[in-house]
Coordinates of N, CA and C and ligand atoms in Angstrom, one line a residue:
M1 N 0.8 -1.2 0.0 CA 0.0 0.0 0.0 C 0.9 1.2 0.0
K2 N 0.6 2.1 -0.9 CA 1.4 3.3 -1.1 C 0.5 4.6 -1.2
F3 N 1.0 5.7 -0.8 CA 0.3 6.9 -1.1 C 1.3 7.8 -1.9
L4 N 0.7 8.5 -2.8 CA 1.5 9.5 -3.6 C 1.0 10.9 -3.3
C5 N 2.0 11.8 -3.2 CA 1.6 13.2 -3.1 C 1.3 13.7 -4.6
V6 N 0.0 14.0 -4.8 CA -0.4 14.4 -6.1 C 0.4 15.6 -6.7
E7 N 0.6 16.6 -5.8 CA 1.3 17.8 -6.3 C 2.7 17.6 -6.7
C8 N 3.4 16.8 -5.9 CA 4.8 16.5 -6.1 C 5.1 15.3 -6.9
D9 N 4.0 14.4 -7.1 CA 4.2 13.2 -7.8 C 5.3 12.3 -7.1
R10 N 5.3 12.3 -5.8 CA 6.3 11.5 -5.1 C 5.6 10.6 -4.1
Q11 N 6.3 9.5 -3.9 CA 5.7 8.5 -3.0 C 5.9 9.1 -1.5
M12 N 4.8 9.0 -0.8 CA 4.9 9.5 0.6 C 5.6 8.5 1.4
A13 N 6.3 9.0 2.4 CA 7.1 8.1 3.3 C 6.3 7.7 4.5
F14 N 6.4 6.4 4.8 CA 5.7 5.9 6.0 C 6.2 6.6 7.2
E15 N 5.3 7.1 8.1 CA 5.8 7.8 9.3 C 5.5 7.0 10.5
E16 N 4.3 6.7 10.8 CA 4.1 5.9 12.0 C 2.8 5.0 11.9
R17 N 2.7 4.0 12.6 CA 1.5 3.1 12.6 C 1.1 2.9 14.0
Q18 N -0.1 2.9 14.3 CA -0.6 2.7 15.6 C -1.7 1.6 15.6
L19 N -1.6 0.6 16.5 CA -2.6 -0.4 16.7 C -3.1 -0.2 18.1
P20 N -4.1 0.6 18.3 CA -4.5 1.0 19.7 C -5.0 -0.2 20.5
G21 N -5.3 -1.3 19.8 CA -5.7 -2.5 20.6 C -7.2 -2.7 20.5
D22 N -7.9 -1.7 20.0 CA -9.4 -1.8 19.9 C -9.8 -2.3 18.5
G23 N -8.8 -2.7 17.8 CA -9.1 -3.3 16.4 C -9.0 -2.2 15.3
T24 N -8.9 -1.0 15.7 CA -8.7 0.1 14.7 C -7.2 0.2 14.3
L25 N -6.9 0.8 13.2 CA -5.5 0.9 12.7 C -5.4 2.4 12.3
A26 N -4.3 3.0 12.7 CA -4.0 4.3 12.2 C -2.6 4.3 11.6
A27 N -2.4 4.9 10.4 CA -1.0 4.9 9.8 C -0.9 6.3 9.2
A28 N 0.3 6.9 9.4 CA 0.5 8.2 8.8 C 1.7 8.2 7.8
F29 N 1.5 8.9 6.7 CA 2.5 9.0 5.7 C 2.8 10.5 5.4
R30 N 4.0 10.8 5.0 CA 4.3 12.2 4.8 C 5.1 12.3 3.5
C31 N 4.8 13.4 2.7 CA 5.6 13.7 1.5 C 6.9 14.2 1.9
P32 N 8.0 13.6 1.4 CA 9.3 14.0 1.7 C 9.7 15.4 1.1
Q33 N 8.9 15.8 0.1 CA 9.2 17.0 -0.6 C 8.5 18.2 0.0
C34 N 7.2 18.1 0.1 CA 6.4 19.3 0.6 C 6.0 19.2 2.0
G35 N 6.1 18.0 2.6 CA 5.8 17.8 4.0 C 4.3 17.5 4.3
R36 N 3.5 17.5 3.2 CA 2.1 17.2 3.4 C 1.9 15.8 4.0
A37 N 1.0 15.6 4.9 CA 0.8 14.3 5.6 C -0.6 13.8 5.3
V38 N -0.7 12.5 5.2 CA -2.0 11.9 5.1 C -2.1 10.8 6.2
A39 N -3.2 10.5 6.7 CA -3.4 9.4 7.7 C -4.4 8.5 7.2
L40 N -4.2 7.2 7.5 CA -5.1 6.1 7.1 C -5.7 5.6 8.4
L41 N -7.0 5.6 8.4 CA -7.7 5.0 9.5 C -8.6 3.9 9.0
T42 N -8.6 2.8 9.7 CA -9.5 1.7 9.4 C -10.3 1.2 10.6
N43 N -11.5 0.7 10.3 CA -12.3 0.2 11.4 C -11.8 -1.2 11.7
P44 N -12.3 -1.9 12.8 CA -11.8 -3.2 13.1 C -12.0 -4.2 12.0
M45 N -13.1 -4.2 11.2 CA -13.3 -5.1 10.1 C -12.2 -4.9 9.0
E46 N -12.0 -3.6 8.7 CA -11.0 -3.3 7.7 C -9.6 -3.7 8.1
T47 N -9.3 -3.5 9.4 CA -8.0 -3.9 9.9 C -7.8 -5.4 9.8
Q48 N -8.9 -6.1 10.1 CA -8.8 -7.6 10.0 C -8.6 -8.0 8.5
L49 N -9.2 -7.3 7.6 CA -9.0 -7.7 6.2 C -7.6 -7.4 5.8
V50 N -7.1 -6.3 6.2 CA -5.7 -6.0 5.9 C -4.8 -7.0 6.4
A51 N -5.0 -7.4 7.7 CA -4.1 -8.4 8.3 C -4.3 -9.8 7.6
S52 N -5.5 -10.2 7.2 CA -5.7 -11.5 6.6 C -5.2 -11.5 5.2
L53 N -5.1 -10.4 4.5 CA -4.7 -10.3 3.2 C -3.1 -10.2 3.1
G54 N -2.5 -9.9 4.3 CA -1.1 -9.7 4.3 C -0.6 -8.5 3.6
V55 N -1.4 -7.4 3.6 CA -1.0 -6.2 3.0 C 0.0 -5.5 3.9
K56 N 1.1 -5.0 3.3 CA 2.1 -4.4 4.0 C 1.9 -2.9 4.2
I57 N 1.9 -2.4 5.4 CA 1.8 -1.0 5.7 C 3.1 -0.6 6.4
G58 N 3.8 0.3 5.8 CA 5.1 0.8 6.5 C 6.1 -0.3 6.5
G59 N 6.1 -1.2 5.5 CA 7.1 -2.2 5.4 C 6.9 -3.4 6.2
A60 N 5.8 -3.5 6.9 CA 5.6 -4.7 7.7 C 4.1 -5.1 7.6
T61 N 3.9 -6.4 7.6 CA 2.5 -6.8 7.7 C 2.0 -6.7 9.1
L62 N 0.7 -6.6 9.2 CA 0.1 -6.5 10.5 C 0.2 -7.8 11.2
P63 N 0.3 -7.8 12.5 CA 0.2 -9.1 13.3 C -1.2 -9.7 13.1
P64 N -1.3 -11.0 13.2 CA -2.6 -11.7 13.0 C -3.6 -11.0 14.0
Q65 N -4.8 -10.8 13.5 CA -5.8 -10.2 14.3 C -6.7 -11.4 14.8
P66 N -7.3 -11.2 16.0 CA -8.1 -12.3 16.6 C -9.4 -12.6 15.9
L67 N -9.9 -11.7 15.1 CA -11.3 -11.9 14.6 C -11.2 -12.8 13.3
E68 N -11.3 -14.1 13.5 CA -11.3 -15.0 12.3 C -12.6 -14.9 11.6
M69 N -13.6 -14.3 12.2 CA -14.9 -14.2 11.7 C -14.9 -13.6 10.3
V70 N -14.2 -12.5 10.1 CA -14.2 -11.8 8.8 C -13.7 -12.6 7.7
R71 N -12.6 -13.3 8.0 CA -12.0 -14.2 6.9 C -13.0 -15.2 6.5
G72 N -13.7 -15.8 7.5 CA -14.7 -16.8 7.2 C -15.8 -16.2 6.3
M73 N -16.2 -15.0 6.6 CA -17.3 -14.4 5.8 C -16.8 -14.2 4.4
V74 N -15.5 -13.8 4.2 CA -15.0 -13.6 2.9 C -15.0 -14.9 2.1
T75 N -14.5 -16.0 2.7 CA -14.3 -17.2 2.0 C -15.7 -17.9 1.7
T76 N -16.7 -17.7 2.5 CA -18.0 -18.2 2.2 C -18.8 -17.3 1.2
G77 N -18.2 -16.2 0.9 CA -18.8 -15.3 -0.1 C -20.1 -14.7 0.4
R78 N -20.2 -14.5 1.7 CA -21.4 -13.9 2.1 C -21.5 -12.4 1.6
E79 N -22.6 -12.1 1.1 CA -22.8 -10.8 0.5 C -22.3 -9.6 1.4
D80 N -22.7 -9.8 2.7 CA -22.4 -8.7 3.6 C -20.9 -8.5 3.8
A81 N -20.1 -9.5 3.5 CA -18.7 -9.3 3.7 C -18.0 -8.2 3.0
F82 N -18.7 -7.8 1.9 CA -18.1 -6.7 1.1 C -18.8 -5.4 1.2
Q83 N -19.8 -5.4 2.0 CA -20.6 -4.1 2.1 C -19.8 -3.1 3.0
D84 N -19.8 -1.9 2.5 CA -19.3 -0.8 3.3 C -20.5 -0.1 3.9
G85 N -20.4 0.1 5.2 CA -21.5 0.8 5.8 C -22.8 0.0 5.9
P86 N -23.9 0.6 6.4 CA -25.1 -0.2 6.6 C -25.7 -0.7 5.2
S87 N -26.2 -1.9 5.3 CA -26.8 -2.4 4.1 C -28.2 -1.7 3.8
D88 N -28.5 -1.4 2.6 CA -29.7 -0.7 2.3 C -30.8 -1.8 1.8
G89 N -30.7 -2.9 2.5 CA -31.7 -3.9 2.1 C -31.2 -4.7 0.9
R90 N -32.0 -5.7 0.5 CA -31.6 -6.6 -0.6 C -31.9 -6.0 -2.0
T91 N -31.0 -5.3 -2.6 CA -31.2 -4.8 -3.9 C -30.9 -6.0 -4.9
V92 N -31.7 -6.1 -5.9 CA -31.5 -7.1 -6.9 C -30.3 -6.7 -7.8
G93 N -29.3 -7.6 -7.8 CA -28.2 -7.3 -8.7 C -27.6 -8.6 -9.2
P94 N -26.5 -8.4 -10.0 CA -25.9 -9.6 -10.5 C -25.2 -10.5 -9.4
T95 N -25.2 -11.8 -9.7 CA -24.5 -12.7 -8.8 C -23.0 -12.7 -9.1
W96 N -22.2 -13.2 -8.2 CA -20.8 -13.4 -8.4 C -20.4 -14.8 -8.5
S97 N -19.7 -15.2 -9.6 CA -19.3 -16.6 -9.6 C -18.2 -16.8 -8.6
P98 N -18.0 -18.1 -8.1 CA -17.0 -18.3 -7.1 C -15.6 -17.8 -7.5
A99 N -15.2 -17.9 -8.8 CA -13.9 -17.4 -9.2 C -13.8 -15.9 -9.1
A100 N -15.0 -15.3 -9.5 CA -15.0 -13.8 -9.4 C -14.9 -13.3 -7.9
Q101 N -15.6 -14.1 -7.0 CA -15.5 -13.7 -5.6 C -14.1 -13.9 -5.1
E102 N -13.5 -15.0 -5.6 CA -12.1 -15.2 -5.1 C -11.2 -14.1 -5.5
R103 N -11.4 -13.6 -6.7 CA -10.6 -12.5 -7.2 C -10.8 -11.3 -6.4
L104 N -12.1 -11.1 -6.0 CA -12.4 -9.9 -5.3 C -11.7 -9.9 -3.9
T105 N -11.5 -11.1 -3.3 CA -10.8 -11.1 -2.0 C -9.4 -10.6 -2.1
R106 N -8.8 -10.5 -3.3 CA -7.5 -10.0 -3.4 C -7.4 -8.5 -3.5
V107 N -8.6 -7.8 -3.6 CA -8.6 -6.4 -3.6 C -8.5 -5.9 -2.2
P108 N -7.6 -4.9 -1.9 CA -7.5 -4.4 -0.6 C -8.8 -4.0 0.0
G109 N -9.0 -4.2 1.3 CA -10.3 -4.0 2.0 C -10.8 -2.6 1.9
F110 N -10.0 -1.6 1.9 CA -10.4 -0.3 1.9 C -11.2 0.1 0.7
V111 N -10.9 -0.5 -0.5 CA -11.5 -0.2 -1.7 C -12.4 -1.3 -2.2
R112 N -12.5 -2.4 -1.5 CA -13.2 -3.5 -2.1 C -14.7 -3.2 -2.4
G113 N -15.3 -2.5 -1.4 CA -16.7 -2.2 -1.5 C -17.0 -1.4 -2.8
M114 N -16.1 -0.4 -3.0 CA -16.2 0.5 -4.1 C -16.0 -0.3 -5.4
V115 N -14.9 -1.2 -5.4 CA -14.6 -1.9 -6.6 C -15.8 -2.9 -7.0
K116 N -16.3 -3.5 -5.9 CA -17.4 -4.4 -6.2 C -18.6 -3.7 -6.8
R117 N -18.9 -2.5 -6.2 CA -20.0 -1.7 -6.7 C -19.8 -1.3 -8.2
I118 N -18.5 -1.0 -8.6 CA -18.3 -0.6 -9.9 C -18.6 -1.8 -10.9
Y119 N -18.1 -3.0 -10.5 CA -18.4 -4.1 -11.4 C -19.8 -4.5 -11.4
A120 N -20.5 -4.3 -10.2 CA -21.9 -4.7 -10.2 C -22.7 -3.7 -11.1
D121 N -22.4 -2.4 -11.0 CA -23.1 -1.4 -11.8 C -22.9 -1.7 -13.3
Y122 N -21.6 -2.1 -13.6 CA -21.3 -2.4 -15.0 C -22.1 -3.5 -15.5
A123 N -22.2 -4.6 -14.7 CA -23.0 -5.8 -15.1 C -24.5 -5.4 -15.2
K124 N -24.9 -4.7 -14.2 CA -26.3 -4.3 -14.2 C -26.7 -3.5 -15.5
D125 N -25.9 -2.5 -15.8 CA -26.1 -1.7 -17.0 C -26.2 -2.5 -18.3
R126 N -25.5 -3.6 -18.3 CA -25.4 -4.4 -19.5 C -26.3 -5.7 -19.4
G127 N -27.1 -5.8 -18.4 CA -27.9 -7.0 -18.2 C -27.2 -8.3 -18.0
I128 N -26.0 -8.2 -17.5 CA -25.2 -9.4 -17.2 C -25.7 -10.0 -15.8
A129 N -26.1 -11.2 -15.8 CA -26.7 -11.8 -14.6 C -25.6 -12.3 -13.7
E130 N -24.5 -12.8 -14.2 CA -23.4 -13.3 -13.3 C -22.1 -12.7 -13.7
I131 N -21.4 -12.2 -12.6 CA -20.1 -11.6 -12.8 C -19.0 -12.7 -12.7
T132 N -18.3 -12.9 -13.8 CA -17.2 -13.9 -13.8 C -15.9 -13.1 -14.0
P133 N -14.7 -13.8 -13.8 CA -13.4 -13.1 -14.1 C -13.4 -12.5 -15.5
A134 N -14.0 -13.2 -16.5 CA -14.0 -12.7 -17.8 C -14.8 -11.3 -17.9
V135 N -15.9 -11.3 -17.2 CA -16.7 -10.0 -17.2 C -15.8 -8.9 -16.5
M136 N -15.1 -9.3 -15.4 CA -14.3 -8.3 -14.7 C -13.2 -7.8 -15.6
D137 N -12.6 -8.7 -16.4 CA -11.5 -8.3 -17.3 C -12.1 -7.3 -18.3
T138 N -13.2 -7.6 -18.9 CA -13.8 -6.7 -19.9 C -14.2 -5.4 -19.3
A139 N -14.8 -5.4 -18.1 CA -15.2 -4.2 -17.5 C -13.9 -3.3 -17.2
R140 N -12.9 -4.0 -16.7 CA -11.6 -3.3 -16.4 C -11.1 -2.6 -17.6
N141 N -11.1 -3.3 -18.7 CA -10.5 -2.6 -19.9 C -11.4 -1.5 -20.3
E142 N -12.7 -1.7 -20.3 CA -13.6 -0.7 -20.8 C -13.6 0.5 -19.9
L143 N -13.5 0.3 -18.6 CA -13.6 1.4 -17.6 C -12.3 2.0 -17.2
G144 N -11.2 1.3 -17.7 CA -9.9 1.8 -17.4 C -9.5 1.6 -16.0
L145 N -9.8 0.5 -15.4 CA -9.6 0.2 -14.0 C -8.4 -0.7 -13.8
E146 N -7.3 -0.5 -14.5 CA -6.2 -1.4 -14.4 C -5.7 -1.4 -12.9
G147 N -5.5 -2.7 -12.5 CA -5.0 -2.8 -11.1 C -6.1 -3.1 -10.1
M148 N -7.4 -3.1 -10.6 CA -8.5 -3.5 -9.7 C -9.0 -4.8 -10.2
Ligands
ZN201 ZN1 4.3 16.7 -1.9

């Protein structure tokens, strides 16, 4: 995970990371050129996702987090596992093939909800009933989402 200073086009340097123990994570990054700082805050579920995905923050992976529940939700493909914020009820949308769900688990937790929504909207717009890796590839090319 990296942050770029848009104005300087430079990679921000990792400054500090805090694991307060309540499941939240705070990390700070600073631009070495202009000194601008950004902070990353995650809630307990996002922290767990980062830990279980082995994402490196500040050159080190997070220690294993105690909540195995979230990983279980991801592997069973429960719809709620990817929802950010409160669910607005069951909207009818495309289903995700197991392979597509598996690919989605490799997207960092912070952006997964957004990425999933982008693909779901894409499929819905085109009347695609099931999202597969092939659909994701096509959508990525058409929407210019390289890396997602
Ligand atoms: Zn800068």
